[in-house]
mmCIF file of C-alpha atoms in Angstrom:
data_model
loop_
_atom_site.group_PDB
_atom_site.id
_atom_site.type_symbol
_atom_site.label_atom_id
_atom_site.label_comp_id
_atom_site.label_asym_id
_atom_site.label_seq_id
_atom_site.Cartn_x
_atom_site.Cartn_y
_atom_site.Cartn_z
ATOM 1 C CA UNK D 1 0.000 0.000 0.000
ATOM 2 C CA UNK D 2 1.303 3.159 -0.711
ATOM 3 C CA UNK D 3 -0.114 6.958 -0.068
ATOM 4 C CA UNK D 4 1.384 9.782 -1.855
ATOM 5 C CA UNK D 5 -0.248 13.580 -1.513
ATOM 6 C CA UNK D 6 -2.408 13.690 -5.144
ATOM 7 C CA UNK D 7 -4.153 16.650 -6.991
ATOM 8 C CA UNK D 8 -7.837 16.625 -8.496
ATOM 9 C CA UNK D 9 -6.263 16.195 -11.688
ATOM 10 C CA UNK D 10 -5.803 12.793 -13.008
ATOM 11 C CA UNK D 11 -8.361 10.784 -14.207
ATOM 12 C CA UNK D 12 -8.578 8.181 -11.378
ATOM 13 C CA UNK D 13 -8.718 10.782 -8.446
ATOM 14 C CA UNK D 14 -11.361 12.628 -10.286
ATOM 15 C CA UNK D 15 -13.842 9.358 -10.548
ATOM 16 C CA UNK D 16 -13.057 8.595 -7.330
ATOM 17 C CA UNK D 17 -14.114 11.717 -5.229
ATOM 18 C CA UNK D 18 -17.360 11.968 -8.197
ATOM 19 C CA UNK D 19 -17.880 8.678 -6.546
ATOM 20 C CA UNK D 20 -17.818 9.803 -3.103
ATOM 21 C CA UNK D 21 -19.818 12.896 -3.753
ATOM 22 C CA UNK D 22 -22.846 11.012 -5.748
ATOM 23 C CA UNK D 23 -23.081 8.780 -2.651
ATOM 24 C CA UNK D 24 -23.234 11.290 -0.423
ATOM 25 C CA UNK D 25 -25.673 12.876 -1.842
ATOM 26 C CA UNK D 26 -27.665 9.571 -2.205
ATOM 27 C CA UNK D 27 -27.071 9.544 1.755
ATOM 28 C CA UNK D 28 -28.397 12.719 2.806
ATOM 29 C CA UNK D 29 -30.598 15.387 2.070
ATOM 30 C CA UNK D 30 -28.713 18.274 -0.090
ATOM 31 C CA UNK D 31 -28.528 20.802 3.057
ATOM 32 C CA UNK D 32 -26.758 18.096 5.181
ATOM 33 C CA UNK D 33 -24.249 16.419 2.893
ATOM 34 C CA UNK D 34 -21.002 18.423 3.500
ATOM 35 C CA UNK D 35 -18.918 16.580 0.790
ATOM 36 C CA UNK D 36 -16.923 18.894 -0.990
ATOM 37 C CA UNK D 37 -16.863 19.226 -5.235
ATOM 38 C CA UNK D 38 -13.851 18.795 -7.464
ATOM 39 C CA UNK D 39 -13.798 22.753 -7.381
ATOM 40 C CA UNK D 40 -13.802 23.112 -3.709
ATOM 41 C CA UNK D 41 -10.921 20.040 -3.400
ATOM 42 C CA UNK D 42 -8.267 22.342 -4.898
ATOM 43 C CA UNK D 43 -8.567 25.342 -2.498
ATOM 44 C CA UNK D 44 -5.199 25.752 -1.502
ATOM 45 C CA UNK D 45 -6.356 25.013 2.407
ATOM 46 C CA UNK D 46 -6.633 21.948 1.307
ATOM 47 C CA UNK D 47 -3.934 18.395 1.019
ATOM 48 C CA UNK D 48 -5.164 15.405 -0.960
ATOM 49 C CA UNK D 49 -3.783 12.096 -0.659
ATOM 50 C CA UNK D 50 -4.609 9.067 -2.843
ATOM 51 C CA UNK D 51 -4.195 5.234 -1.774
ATOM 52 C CA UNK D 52 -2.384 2.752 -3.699
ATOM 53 C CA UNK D 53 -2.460 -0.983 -3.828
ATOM 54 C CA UNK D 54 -0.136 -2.250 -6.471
ATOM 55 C CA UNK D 55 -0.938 0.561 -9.459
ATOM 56 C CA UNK D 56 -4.705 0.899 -8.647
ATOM 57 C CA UNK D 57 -6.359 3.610 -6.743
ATOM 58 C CA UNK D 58 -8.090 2.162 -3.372
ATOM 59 C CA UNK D 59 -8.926 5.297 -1.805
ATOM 60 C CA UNK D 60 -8.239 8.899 -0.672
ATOM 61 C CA UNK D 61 -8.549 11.571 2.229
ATOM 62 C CA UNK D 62 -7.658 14.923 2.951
ATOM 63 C CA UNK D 63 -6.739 17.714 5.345
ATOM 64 C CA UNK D 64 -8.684 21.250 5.972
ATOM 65 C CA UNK D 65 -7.014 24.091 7.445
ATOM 66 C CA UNK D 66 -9.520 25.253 8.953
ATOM 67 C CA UNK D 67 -6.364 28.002 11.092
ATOM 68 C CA UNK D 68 -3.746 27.450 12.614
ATOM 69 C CA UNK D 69 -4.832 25.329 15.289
ATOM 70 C CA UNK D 70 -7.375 23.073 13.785
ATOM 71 C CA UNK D 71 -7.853 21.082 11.041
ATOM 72 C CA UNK D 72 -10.649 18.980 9.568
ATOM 73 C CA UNK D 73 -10.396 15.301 7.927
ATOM 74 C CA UNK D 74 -12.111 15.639 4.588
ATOM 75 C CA UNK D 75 -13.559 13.256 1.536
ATOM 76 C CA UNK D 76 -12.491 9.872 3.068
ATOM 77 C CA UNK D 77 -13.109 7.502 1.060
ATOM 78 C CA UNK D 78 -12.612 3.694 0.228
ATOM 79 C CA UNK D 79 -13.644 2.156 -3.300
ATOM 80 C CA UNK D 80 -15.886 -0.766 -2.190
ATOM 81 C CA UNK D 81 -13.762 -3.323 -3.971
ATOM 82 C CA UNK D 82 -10.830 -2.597 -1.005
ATOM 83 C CA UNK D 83 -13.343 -2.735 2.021
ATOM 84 C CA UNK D 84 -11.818 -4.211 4.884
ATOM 85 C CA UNK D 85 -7.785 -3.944 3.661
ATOM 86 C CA UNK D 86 -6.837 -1.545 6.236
ATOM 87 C CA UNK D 87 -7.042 1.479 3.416
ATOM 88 C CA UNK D 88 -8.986 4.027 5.577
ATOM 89 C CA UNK D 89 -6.671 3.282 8.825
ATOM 90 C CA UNK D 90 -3.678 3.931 6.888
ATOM 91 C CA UNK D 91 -5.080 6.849 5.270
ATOM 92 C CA UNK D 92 -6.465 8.383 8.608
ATOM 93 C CA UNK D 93 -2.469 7.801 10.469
ATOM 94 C CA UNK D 94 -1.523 9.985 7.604
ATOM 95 C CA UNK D 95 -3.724 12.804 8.286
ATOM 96 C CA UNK D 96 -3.243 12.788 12.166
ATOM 97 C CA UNK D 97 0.376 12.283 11.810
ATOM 98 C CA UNK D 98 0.368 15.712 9.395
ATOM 99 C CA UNK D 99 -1.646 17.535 11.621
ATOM 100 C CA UNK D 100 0.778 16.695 14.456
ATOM 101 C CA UNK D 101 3.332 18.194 12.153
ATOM 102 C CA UNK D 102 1.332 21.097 11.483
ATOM 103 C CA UNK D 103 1.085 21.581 15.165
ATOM 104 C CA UNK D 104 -2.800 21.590 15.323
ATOM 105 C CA UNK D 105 -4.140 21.513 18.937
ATOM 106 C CA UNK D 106 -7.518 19.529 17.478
ATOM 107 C CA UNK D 107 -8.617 17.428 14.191
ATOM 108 C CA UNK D 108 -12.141 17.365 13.843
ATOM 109 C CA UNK D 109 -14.267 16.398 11.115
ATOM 110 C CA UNK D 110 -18.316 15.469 10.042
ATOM 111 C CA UNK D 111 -19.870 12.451 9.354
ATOM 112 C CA UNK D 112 -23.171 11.126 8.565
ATOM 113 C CA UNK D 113 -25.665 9.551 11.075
ATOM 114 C CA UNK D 114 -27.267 6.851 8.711
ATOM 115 C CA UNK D 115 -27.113 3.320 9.093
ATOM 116 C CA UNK D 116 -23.820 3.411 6.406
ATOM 117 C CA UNK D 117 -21.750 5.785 8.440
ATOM 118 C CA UNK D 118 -21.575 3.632 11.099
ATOM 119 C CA UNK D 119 -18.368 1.699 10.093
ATOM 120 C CA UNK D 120 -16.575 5.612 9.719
ATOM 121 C CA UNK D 121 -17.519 6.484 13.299
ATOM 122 C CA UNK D 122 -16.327 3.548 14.552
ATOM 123 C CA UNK D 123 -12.945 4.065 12.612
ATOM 124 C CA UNK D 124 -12.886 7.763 13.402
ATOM 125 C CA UNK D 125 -13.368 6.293 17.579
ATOM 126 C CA UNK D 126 -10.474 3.549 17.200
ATOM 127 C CA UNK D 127 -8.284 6.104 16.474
ATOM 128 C CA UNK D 128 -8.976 8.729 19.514
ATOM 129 C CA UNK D 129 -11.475 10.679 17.699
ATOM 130 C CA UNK D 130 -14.510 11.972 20.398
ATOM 131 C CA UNK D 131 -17.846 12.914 19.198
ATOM 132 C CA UNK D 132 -18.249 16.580 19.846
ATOM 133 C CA UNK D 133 -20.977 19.764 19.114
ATOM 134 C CA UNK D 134 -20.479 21.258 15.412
ATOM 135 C CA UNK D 135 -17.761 22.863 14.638
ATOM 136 C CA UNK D 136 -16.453 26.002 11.895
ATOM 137 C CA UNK D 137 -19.609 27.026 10.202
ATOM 138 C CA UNK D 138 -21.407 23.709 11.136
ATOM 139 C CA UNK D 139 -24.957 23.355 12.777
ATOM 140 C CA UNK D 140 -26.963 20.810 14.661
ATOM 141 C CA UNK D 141 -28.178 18.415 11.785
ATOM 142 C CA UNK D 142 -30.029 15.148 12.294
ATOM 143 C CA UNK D 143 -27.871 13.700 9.585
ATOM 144 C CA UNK D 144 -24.546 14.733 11.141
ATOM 145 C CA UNK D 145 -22.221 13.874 13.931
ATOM 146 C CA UNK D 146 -18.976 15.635 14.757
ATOM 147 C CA UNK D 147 -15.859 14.302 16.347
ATOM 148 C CA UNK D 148 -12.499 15.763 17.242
ATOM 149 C CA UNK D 149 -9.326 14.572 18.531
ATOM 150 C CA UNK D 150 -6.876 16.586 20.824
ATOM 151 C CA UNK D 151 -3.444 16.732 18.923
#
């Protein structure tokens, strides 16, 4: 497995974060999925990484400044076919080790409440993460919870 930082440029990064954003929006209502579009993953605020196995693309993440303190996990996501490998673990080390590096005091993030979250909260929990009340511009939403970890 290997994770390198990526761009939304090439081909295979593109369909994968389309991917993600169709299903989020087949998850929640439009007001309440927070998924960002190709556009919006290439403010400079933002760092992409992609997932490797061999020379196919298993998944991707990325980090938010959201200042200089905080930062905010962003458009993880896992093609089905590598379910269960170990990609989004890997891919969520990366993130909390770079916002170590950054020196963020807290990494927080959104994620839905429906029954298909589930396996991401419990992920986002395994690795420290706390659920906490919204964060940034966020609000109370029915379809979102928010966790943070304490760098």
């Amino acid at each position: 497995m290997r994770i390198t930082v990526d761009n939304v440029q090439s081909k295979d990064i593109i369909e994968l974060l389309t991917f993600h954003h169709e299903n989020m929006f087949s998850l929640s209502p439009p007001e309440s999925a927070h998924v960002l579009d190709l556009e919006e993953m290439k403010d400079p605020s933002i760092t992409l990484w992609s997932v490797w196995i061999d020379e196919e693309l298993a998944g991707c993440g990325a980090l938010k400044e959201l200042d200089k303190g905080h930062g905010e996990i962003k458009s993880m996501r896992t093609y089905p076919k590598f379910l269960r490998r170990g990609v989004a673990s890997r891919m969520l080390k990366v993130i909390i080790e770079e916002a170590k590096l950054r020196n963020y005091r807290n990494l927080s993030l959104e994620t839905g409440t429906p029954e298909p979250f589930l396996p991401a909260q419990k992920l986002y929990q395994s690795h420290g993460f706390e659920y906490c009340p919204p964060f940034a511009s966020y609000v109370e939403d029915p379809y979102s919870v928010f966790m943070t970890k304490v760098l």
